[in-house]
Short mmCIF file of N, CA and C in Angstrom, two decimals:
data_model
loop_
_atom_site.label_atom_id
_atom_site.label_comp_id
_atom_site.label_asym_id
_atom_site.label_seq_id
_atom_site.Cartn_x
_atom_site.Cartn_y
_atom_site.Cartn_z
N UNK A 1 18.71 -13.21 -6.22
CA UNK A 1 18.00 -12.30 -7.07
C UNK A 1 17.34 -11.18 -6.27
N UNK A 2 16.60 -11.56 -5.22
CA UNK A 2 15.90 -10.57 -4.42
C UNK A 2 16.87 -9.63 -3.72
N UNK A 3 18.02 -10.16 -3.32
CA UNK A 3 19.02 -9.33 -2.67
C UNK A 3 19.46 -8.21 -3.60
N UNK A 4 19.59 -8.49 -4.88
CA UNK A 4 19.96 -7.47 -5.85
C UNK A 4 18.87 -6.43 -5.99
N UNK A 5 17.61 -6.87 -5.92
CA UNK A 5 16.49 -5.94 -6.04
C UNK A 5 16.47 -4.97 -4.85
N UNK A 6 16.58 -5.52 -3.65
CA UNK A 6 16.57 -4.66 -2.48
C UNK A 6 17.81 -3.79 -2.40
N UNK A 7 18.94 -4.38 -2.79
CA UNK A 7 20.19 -3.62 -2.85
C UNK A 7 20.71 -3.22 -1.49
N UNK A 8 21.94 -2.83 -1.50
CA UNK A 8 22.60 -2.43 -0.27
C UNK A 8 22.14 -1.07 0.23
N UNK A 9 21.53 -0.26 -0.63
CA UNK A 9 21.10 1.07 -0.20
C UNK A 9 19.85 1.02 0.67
N UNK A 10 19.00 0.02 0.51
CA UNK A 10 17.76 -0.05 1.29
C UNK A 10 17.93 -0.82 2.58
N UNK A 11 18.68 -1.90 2.56
CA UNK A 11 18.77 -2.78 3.72
C UNK A 11 19.24 -2.08 4.99
N UNK A 12 20.21 -1.14 4.96
CA UNK A 12 20.62 -0.50 6.21
C UNK A 12 19.51 0.29 6.89
N UNK A 13 18.50 0.72 6.14
CA UNK A 13 17.42 1.52 6.72
C UNK A 13 16.36 0.67 7.42
N UNK A 14 16.37 -0.62 7.17
CA UNK A 14 15.34 -1.48 7.72
C UNK A 14 15.72 -1.92 9.12
N UNK A 15 14.75 -1.96 10.01
CA UNK A 15 15.06 -2.32 11.40
C UNK A 15 15.24 -3.83 11.55
N UNK A 16 15.61 -4.25 12.75
CA UNK A 16 15.93 -5.66 12.99
C UNK A 16 14.72 -6.57 12.89
N UNK A 17 13.50 -6.03 12.88
CA UNK A 17 12.31 -6.86 12.75
C UNK A 17 11.97 -7.17 11.30
N UNK A 18 12.71 -6.60 10.38
CA UNK A 18 12.44 -6.80 8.97
C UNK A 18 12.68 -8.26 8.59
N UNK A 19 11.90 -8.74 7.65
CA UNK A 19 12.05 -10.09 7.17
C UNK A 19 13.39 -10.26 6.47
N UNK A 20 14.00 -11.41 6.64
CA UNK A 20 15.24 -11.70 5.93
C UNK A 20 14.92 -12.02 4.48
N UNK A 21 15.95 -12.01 3.64
CA UNK A 21 15.75 -12.32 2.23
C UNK A 21 15.16 -13.72 2.07
N UNK A 22 15.65 -14.70 2.83
CA UNK A 22 15.12 -16.07 2.70
C UNK A 22 13.65 -16.14 3.13
N UNK A 23 13.26 -15.37 4.16
CA UNK A 23 11.86 -15.35 4.58
C UNK A 23 10.97 -14.76 3.48
N UNK A 24 11.46 -13.71 2.84
CA UNK A 24 10.69 -13.08 1.76
C UNK A 24 10.56 -14.05 0.58
N UNK A 25 11.66 -14.71 0.21
CA UNK A 25 11.61 -15.67 -0.89
C UNK A 25 10.66 -16.82 -0.56
N UNK A 26 10.63 -17.26 0.70
CA UNK A 26 9.74 -18.34 1.12
C UNK A 26 8.27 -17.89 0.98
N UNK A 27 7.98 -16.66 1.39
CA UNK A 27 6.62 -16.15 1.24
C UNK A 27 6.23 -16.05 -0.22
N UNK A 28 7.19 -15.71 -1.08
CA UNK A 28 6.90 -15.60 -2.50
C UNK A 28 6.50 -16.96 -3.06
N UNK A 29 7.22 -18.00 -2.69
CA UNK A 29 6.92 -19.35 -3.16
C UNK A 29 5.53 -19.77 -2.70
N UNK A 30 5.14 -19.40 -1.48
CA UNK A 30 3.83 -19.77 -0.94
C UNK A 30 2.71 -18.89 -1.49
N UNK A 31 3.04 -17.86 -2.25
CA UNK A 31 2.07 -16.88 -2.69
C UNK A 31 1.97 -16.82 -4.22
N UNK A 32 2.30 -17.91 -4.88
CA UNK A 32 2.41 -17.91 -6.34
C UNK A 32 1.09 -17.59 -7.03
N UNK A 33 -0.01 -18.09 -6.51
CA UNK A 33 -1.29 -17.93 -7.20
C UNK A 33 -2.02 -16.63 -6.89
N UNK A 34 -1.57 -15.86 -5.92
CA UNK A 34 -2.29 -14.68 -5.50
C UNK A 34 -1.35 -13.49 -5.46
N UNK A 35 -1.44 -12.62 -6.44
CA UNK A 35 -0.56 -11.46 -6.48
C UNK A 35 -1.02 -10.43 -5.44
N UNK A 36 -0.04 -9.86 -4.75
CA UNK A 36 -0.32 -8.80 -3.78
C UNK A 36 0.37 -7.52 -4.24
N UNK A 37 -0.32 -6.42 -4.04
CA UNK A 37 0.20 -5.10 -4.39
C UNK A 37 0.25 -4.25 -3.12
N UNK A 38 1.31 -3.49 -2.98
CA UNK A 38 1.41 -2.51 -1.91
C UNK A 38 1.36 -1.12 -2.54
N UNK A 39 0.47 -0.32 -2.05
CA UNK A 39 0.41 1.08 -2.48
C UNK A 39 1.01 1.94 -1.37
N UNK A 40 2.08 2.66 -1.69
CA UNK A 40 2.72 3.57 -0.76
C UNK A 40 2.31 4.97 -1.16
N UNK A 41 1.62 5.66 -0.27
CA UNK A 41 1.03 6.96 -0.61
C UNK A 41 1.61 8.03 0.31
N UNK A 42 2.06 9.12 -0.31
CA UNK A 42 2.56 10.28 0.42
C UNK A 42 1.58 11.42 0.18
N UNK A 43 0.93 11.89 1.24
CA UNK A 43 -0.11 12.91 1.10
C UNK A 43 0.16 14.11 2.01
N UNK A 44 -0.36 15.26 1.57
CA UNK A 44 -0.23 16.45 2.42
C UNK A 44 -1.44 17.39 2.33
N UNK A 45 -2.34 17.14 1.39
CA UNK A 45 -3.52 18.01 1.29
C UNK A 45 -4.63 17.28 0.52
N UNK A 46 -5.68 18.00 0.20
CA UNK A 46 -6.79 17.49 -0.61
C UNK A 46 -7.44 16.22 -0.05
N UNK A 47 -8.10 16.32 1.12
CA UNK A 47 -8.71 15.14 1.73
C UNK A 47 -9.74 14.44 0.84
N UNK A 48 -10.51 15.17 0.06
CA UNK A 48 -11.52 14.55 -0.80
C UNK A 48 -10.84 13.71 -1.88
N UNK A 49 -9.80 14.23 -2.49
CA UNK A 49 -9.08 13.49 -3.54
C UNK A 49 -8.41 12.25 -2.94
N UNK A 50 -7.84 12.40 -1.75
CA UNK A 50 -7.19 11.26 -1.09
C UNK A 50 -8.22 10.16 -0.79
N UNK A 51 -9.38 10.53 -0.27
CA UNK A 51 -10.41 9.53 0.01
C UNK A 51 -10.91 8.88 -1.28
N UNK A 52 -10.97 9.65 -2.36
CA UNK A 52 -11.35 9.09 -3.65
C UNK A 52 -10.31 8.08 -4.11
N UNK A 53 -9.03 8.43 -3.98
CA UNK A 53 -7.95 7.51 -4.32
C UNK A 53 -8.07 6.22 -3.51
N UNK A 54 -8.25 6.35 -2.20
CA UNK A 54 -8.36 5.16 -1.35
C UNK A 54 -9.53 4.28 -1.76
N UNK A 55 -10.64 4.88 -2.12
CA UNK A 55 -11.80 4.08 -2.54
C UNK A 55 -11.56 3.40 -3.88
N UNK A 56 -10.80 4.03 -4.77
CA UNK A 56 -10.54 3.45 -6.09
C UNK A 56 -9.53 2.31 -6.05
N UNK A 57 -8.66 2.27 -5.03
CA UNK A 57 -7.69 1.18 -4.94
C UNK A 57 -8.08 0.14 -3.89
N UNK A 58 -9.27 0.29 -3.33
CA UNK A 58 -9.75 -0.64 -2.30
C UNK A 58 -10.05 -2.00 -2.95
N UNK A 59 -9.18 -2.97 -2.68
CA UNK A 59 -9.28 -4.30 -3.29
C UNK A 59 -8.59 -5.29 -2.37
N UNK A 60 -9.08 -6.51 -2.31
CA UNK A 60 -8.52 -7.50 -1.39
C UNK A 60 -7.07 -7.85 -1.69
N UNK A 61 -6.61 -7.58 -2.91
CA UNK A 61 -5.23 -7.87 -3.29
C UNK A 61 -4.28 -6.70 -3.04
N UNK A 62 -4.79 -5.62 -2.47
CA UNK A 62 -3.98 -4.43 -2.22
C UNK A 62 -3.86 -4.15 -0.72
N UNK A 63 -2.67 -3.78 -0.31
CA UNK A 63 -2.45 -3.20 1.02
C UNK A 63 -1.98 -1.78 0.80
N UNK A 64 -2.43 -0.87 1.66
CA UNK A 64 -2.15 0.55 1.48
C UNK A 64 -1.39 1.06 2.70
N UNK A 65 -0.29 1.74 2.43
CA UNK A 65 0.54 2.34 3.48
C UNK A 65 0.57 3.83 3.20
N UNK A 66 0.07 4.61 4.14
CA UNK A 66 -0.17 6.04 3.92
C UNK A 66 0.61 6.89 4.90
N UNK A 67 1.36 7.85 4.37
CA UNK A 67 2.06 8.84 5.19
C UNK A 67 1.42 10.20 4.95
N UNK A 68 1.00 10.83 6.02
CA UNK A 68 0.46 12.19 5.96
C UNK A 68 1.53 13.12 6.51
N UNK A 69 1.85 14.16 5.75
CA UNK A 69 2.87 15.13 6.16
C UNK A 69 2.61 15.61 7.59
N UNK A 70 3.67 15.73 8.36
CA UNK A 70 3.55 16.14 9.76
C UNK A 70 2.88 17.50 9.91
N UNK A 71 3.03 18.35 8.92
CA UNK A 71 2.43 19.70 8.99
C UNK A 71 0.95 19.70 8.65
N UNK A 72 0.40 18.56 8.24
CA UNK A 72 -1.01 18.46 7.84
C UNK A 72 -1.82 17.76 8.92
N UNK A 73 -1.93 18.38 10.06
CA UNK A 73 -2.58 17.77 11.22
C UNK A 73 -4.07 17.52 10.98
N UNK A 74 -4.75 18.46 10.35
CA UNK A 74 -6.19 18.29 10.08
C UNK A 74 -6.45 17.09 9.16
N UNK A 75 -5.66 16.96 8.10
CA UNK A 75 -5.81 15.81 7.20
C UNK A 75 -5.53 14.51 7.94
N UNK A 76 -4.50 14.51 8.78
CA UNK A 76 -4.16 13.30 9.55
C UNK A 76 -5.32 12.90 10.46
N UNK A 77 -5.89 13.87 11.17
CA UNK A 77 -7.02 13.57 12.06
C UNK A 77 -8.21 13.03 11.28
N UNK A 78 -8.45 13.62 10.10
CA UNK A 78 -9.59 13.18 9.29
C UNK A 78 -9.39 11.77 8.74
N UNK A 79 -8.18 11.46 8.32
CA UNK A 79 -7.95 10.21 7.58
C UNK A 79 -7.61 9.03 8.47
N UNK A 80 -7.09 9.26 9.68
CA UNK A 80 -6.67 8.12 10.49
C UNK A 80 -7.85 7.25 10.93
N UNK A 81 -9.04 7.77 10.88
CA UNK A 81 -10.21 6.96 11.22
C UNK A 81 -10.88 6.37 9.98
N UNK A 82 -10.33 6.66 8.80
CA UNK A 82 -10.89 6.15 7.55
C UNK A 82 -10.72 4.63 7.49
N UNK A 83 -11.72 3.92 7.05
CA UNK A 83 -11.69 2.46 6.94
C UNK A 83 -11.93 2.05 5.50
N UNK A 84 -11.10 1.13 5.03
CA UNK A 84 -11.30 0.57 3.70
C UNK A 84 -12.09 -0.72 3.83
N UNK A 85 -12.88 -1.05 2.84
CA UNK A 85 -13.73 -2.23 2.91
C UNK A 85 -12.95 -3.52 2.71
N UNK A 86 -12.00 -3.53 1.78
CA UNK A 86 -11.30 -4.78 1.45
C UNK A 86 -9.79 -4.72 1.67
N UNK A 87 -9.20 -3.56 1.51
CA UNK A 87 -7.74 -3.44 1.64
C UNK A 87 -7.33 -3.23 3.08
N UNK A 88 -6.12 -3.67 3.38
CA UNK A 88 -5.48 -3.33 4.65
C UNK A 88 -4.97 -1.89 4.51
N UNK A 89 -5.25 -1.05 5.49
CA UNK A 89 -4.79 0.34 5.47
C UNK A 89 -3.96 0.61 6.71
N UNK A 90 -2.75 1.09 6.50
CA UNK A 90 -1.85 1.46 7.60
C UNK A 90 -1.50 2.93 7.44
N UNK A 91 -2.06 3.76 8.33
CA UNK A 91 -1.74 5.19 8.34
C UNK A 91 -0.58 5.36 9.32
N UNK A 92 0.57 5.72 8.80
CA UNK A 92 1.76 5.80 9.64
C UNK A 92 1.61 6.87 10.71
N UNK A 93 1.94 6.52 11.93
CA UNK A 93 1.89 7.49 13.02
C UNK A 93 3.23 8.20 13.18
N UNK A 94 4.31 7.60 12.69
CA UNK A 94 5.63 8.24 12.76
C UNK A 94 5.79 9.12 11.52
N UNK A 95 5.27 10.35 11.64
CA UNK A 95 5.20 11.28 10.52
C UNK A 95 6.38 12.25 10.53
N UNK A 96 6.76 12.68 9.33
CA UNK A 96 7.80 13.69 9.21
C UNK A 96 7.30 14.80 8.27
N UNK A 97 7.93 15.96 8.36
CA UNK A 97 7.63 17.04 7.43
C UNK A 97 8.35 16.74 6.12
N UNK A 98 7.60 16.78 5.03
CA UNK A 98 8.15 16.43 3.73
C UNK A 98 8.17 17.68 2.85
N UNK A 99 9.31 17.89 2.19
CA UNK A 99 9.49 19.04 1.31
C UNK A 99 9.84 18.54 -0.08
N UNK A 100 9.21 19.12 -1.10
CA UNK A 100 9.44 18.73 -2.48
C UNK A 100 10.91 18.93 -2.85
N UNK A 101 11.51 17.92 -3.49
CA UNK A 101 12.90 18.00 -3.93
C UNK A 101 13.91 17.89 -2.81
N UNK A 102 13.47 17.45 -1.64
CA UNK A 102 14.33 17.40 -0.45
C UNK A 102 14.57 15.94 -0.07
N UNK A 103 15.61 15.72 0.72
CA UNK A 103 15.93 14.37 1.20
C UNK A 103 14.78 13.80 2.04
N UNK A 104 13.94 14.66 2.60
CA UNK A 104 12.80 14.19 3.39
C UNK A 104 11.86 13.34 2.54
N UNK A 105 11.81 13.59 1.24
CA UNK A 105 10.98 12.78 0.35
C UNK A 105 11.52 11.35 0.27
N UNK A 106 12.84 11.21 0.20
CA UNK A 106 13.46 9.89 0.19
C UNK A 106 13.25 9.21 1.53
N UNK A 107 13.38 9.96 2.61
CA UNK A 107 13.19 9.39 3.95
C UNK A 107 11.79 8.84 4.13
N UNK A 108 10.78 9.56 3.66
CA UNK A 108 9.40 9.08 3.82
C UNK A 108 9.16 7.86 2.92
N UNK A 109 9.77 7.83 1.74
CA UNK A 109 9.65 6.65 0.88
C UNK A 109 10.26 5.43 1.58
N UNK A 110 11.40 5.61 2.23
CA UNK A 110 12.02 4.50 2.95
C UNK A 110 11.17 4.06 4.14
N UNK A 111 10.55 5.01 4.84
CA UNK A 111 9.64 4.66 5.94
C UNK A 111 8.50 3.79 5.42
N UNK A 112 7.91 4.18 4.31
CA UNK A 112 6.80 3.43 3.73
C UNK A 112 7.25 2.05 3.25
N UNK A 113 8.42 1.98 2.61
CA UNK A 113 8.94 0.68 2.15
C UNK A 113 9.22 -0.24 3.33
N UNK A 114 9.78 0.31 4.38
CA UNK A 114 10.06 -0.50 5.57
C UNK A 114 8.78 -1.05 6.15
N UNK A 115 7.76 -0.21 6.27
CA UNK A 115 6.48 -0.66 6.82
C UNK A 115 5.88 -1.76 5.97
N UNK A 116 5.93 -1.58 4.66
CA UNK A 116 5.37 -2.60 3.76
C UNK A 116 6.15 -3.90 3.85
N UNK A 117 7.48 -3.83 3.85
CA UNK A 117 8.30 -5.05 3.93
C UNK A 117 8.11 -5.77 5.26
N UNK A 118 7.88 -5.02 6.32
CA UNK A 118 7.63 -5.64 7.62
C UNK A 118 6.24 -6.27 7.68
N UNK A 119 5.34 -5.81 6.84
CA UNK A 119 3.97 -6.33 6.87
C UNK A 119 3.82 -7.62 6.07
N UNK A 120 4.51 -7.71 4.94
CA UNK A 120 4.33 -8.91 4.13
C UNK A 120 5.09 -8.84 2.83
N UNK A 121 4.81 -9.81 1.96
CA UNK A 121 5.45 -9.88 0.65
C UNK A 121 4.53 -9.28 -0.40
N UNK A 122 5.10 -8.53 -1.33
CA UNK A 122 4.33 -7.92 -2.41
C UNK A 122 4.98 -8.20 -3.75
N UNK A 123 4.15 -8.54 -4.72
CA UNK A 123 4.64 -8.75 -6.07
C UNK A 123 5.03 -7.41 -6.70
N UNK A 124 4.24 -6.39 -6.41
CA UNK A 124 4.52 -5.06 -6.94
C UNK A 124 4.24 -4.01 -5.87
N UNK A 125 5.06 -2.97 -5.90
CA UNK A 125 4.92 -1.84 -4.98
C UNK A 125 4.73 -0.60 -5.84
N UNK A 126 3.71 0.19 -5.50
CA UNK A 126 3.36 1.38 -6.27
C UNK A 126 3.51 2.60 -5.35
N UNK A 127 4.24 3.58 -5.80
CA UNK A 127 4.44 4.82 -5.06
C UNK A 127 3.58 5.91 -5.67
N UNK A 128 2.69 6.49 -4.86
CA UNK A 128 1.77 7.52 -5.34
C UNK A 128 1.79 8.73 -4.41
N UNK A 129 1.38 9.85 -4.96
CA UNK A 129 1.09 11.00 -4.11
C UNK A 129 -0.39 10.90 -3.72
N UNK A 130 -0.78 11.66 -2.74
CA UNK A 130 -2.17 11.62 -2.27
C UNK A 130 -3.16 12.24 -3.23
N UNK A 131 -2.68 12.84 -4.32
CA UNK A 131 -3.58 13.44 -5.30
C UNK A 131 -3.53 12.72 -6.65
N UNK A 132 -2.91 11.54 -6.68
CA UNK A 132 -2.93 10.71 -7.89
C UNK A 132 -4.22 9.90 -7.90
N UNK A 133 -4.75 9.67 -9.09
CA UNK A 133 -5.93 8.81 -9.23
C UNK A 133 -5.67 7.85 -10.38
N UNK A 134 -6.04 6.58 -10.20
CA UNK A 134 -5.85 5.61 -11.29
C UNK A 134 -6.83 5.89 -12.43
N UNK A 135 -6.37 5.66 -13.66
CA UNK A 135 -7.25 5.86 -14.81
C UNK A 135 -7.89 4.55 -15.27
N UNK A 136 -7.50 3.44 -14.63
CA UNK A 136 -8.09 2.13 -14.90
C UNK A 136 -8.58 1.53 -13.59
N UNK A 137 -9.52 0.60 -13.66
CA UNK A 137 -10.01 -0.04 -12.44
C UNK A 137 -9.00 -1.09 -11.96
N UNK A 138 -9.19 -1.59 -10.76
CA UNK A 138 -8.24 -2.52 -10.16
C UNK A 138 -8.16 -3.84 -10.91
N UNK A 139 -9.26 -4.32 -11.46
CA UNK A 139 -9.23 -5.57 -12.23
C UNK A 139 -8.30 -5.43 -13.43
N UNK A 140 -8.38 -4.32 -14.12
CA UNK A 140 -7.54 -4.07 -15.29
C UNK A 140 -6.08 -3.92 -14.87
N UNK A 141 -5.84 -3.20 -13.79
CA UNK A 141 -4.47 -3.01 -13.29
C UNK A 141 -3.87 -4.35 -12.87
N UNK A 142 -4.62 -5.15 -12.14
CA UNK A 142 -4.11 -6.45 -11.69
C UNK A 142 -3.86 -7.39 -12.88
N UNK A 143 -4.73 -7.36 -13.87
CA UNK A 143 -4.54 -8.21 -15.05
C UNK A 143 -3.25 -7.81 -15.78
N UNK A 144 -3.02 -6.51 -15.90
CA UNK A 144 -1.79 -6.02 -16.55
C UNK A 144 -0.55 -6.54 -15.82
N UNK A 145 -0.53 -6.41 -14.50
CA UNK A 145 0.64 -6.84 -13.75
C UNK A 145 0.77 -8.36 -13.71
N UNK A 146 -0.34 -9.08 -13.81
CA UNK A 146 -0.29 -10.54 -13.89
C UNK A 146 0.44 -10.96 -15.17
N UNK A 147 0.20 -10.25 -16.26
CA UNK A 147 0.85 -10.57 -17.53
C UNK A 147 2.36 -10.38 -17.46
N UNK A 148 2.81 -9.45 -16.62
CA UNK A 148 4.24 -9.14 -16.51
C UNK A 148 4.84 -9.58 -15.18
N UNK A 149 4.17 -10.51 -14.52
CA UNK A 149 4.60 -10.96 -13.21
C UNK A 149 6.09 -11.32 -13.19
N UNK A 150 6.78 -10.81 -12.18
CA UNK A 150 8.20 -11.09 -12.02
C UNK A 150 9.10 -10.12 -12.77
N UNK A 151 8.52 -9.25 -13.57
CA UNK A 151 9.31 -8.28 -14.32
C UNK A 151 9.24 -6.92 -13.64
N UNK A 152 10.31 -6.18 -13.75
CA UNK A 152 10.33 -4.81 -13.22
C UNK A 152 9.76 -3.87 -14.28
N UNK A 153 8.84 -3.05 -13.89
CA UNK A 153 8.22 -2.08 -14.79
C UNK A 153 8.44 -0.69 -14.20
N UNK A 154 9.27 0.07 -14.84
CA UNK A 154 9.59 1.41 -14.32
C UNK A 154 9.01 2.46 -15.24
#
């Protein structure tokens, strides 16, 4: 089942340190009672909005993987020292220039997915821009996904 989810298009991009399908399935079995969420964030401007987003998703059940556009050096310097209180935060150091509607957007999404998959197992993965803000609190969001656990929501 998981192999179908990851598909053949994603697996070639993952490096040799990536968890195997059986390792991921094993982690899922051991993680039944505690849902984990990965937030993959692509940012290029608006440091205040980005910090607001990070504070709103700061929760022990969330891990955050953040890519700052290579052309946004000031934002990268400001945010790489940012600390979350409860969430794990990984600010990617292998940055690329990202252009709207370009293959670079897919490449950065794959970088973020690879980092998240190498870090651990997640029940749900959320892709956001650095200027998105949730309209519900984390308790409400987690309750919603708990109700639909194991289902794909697109």
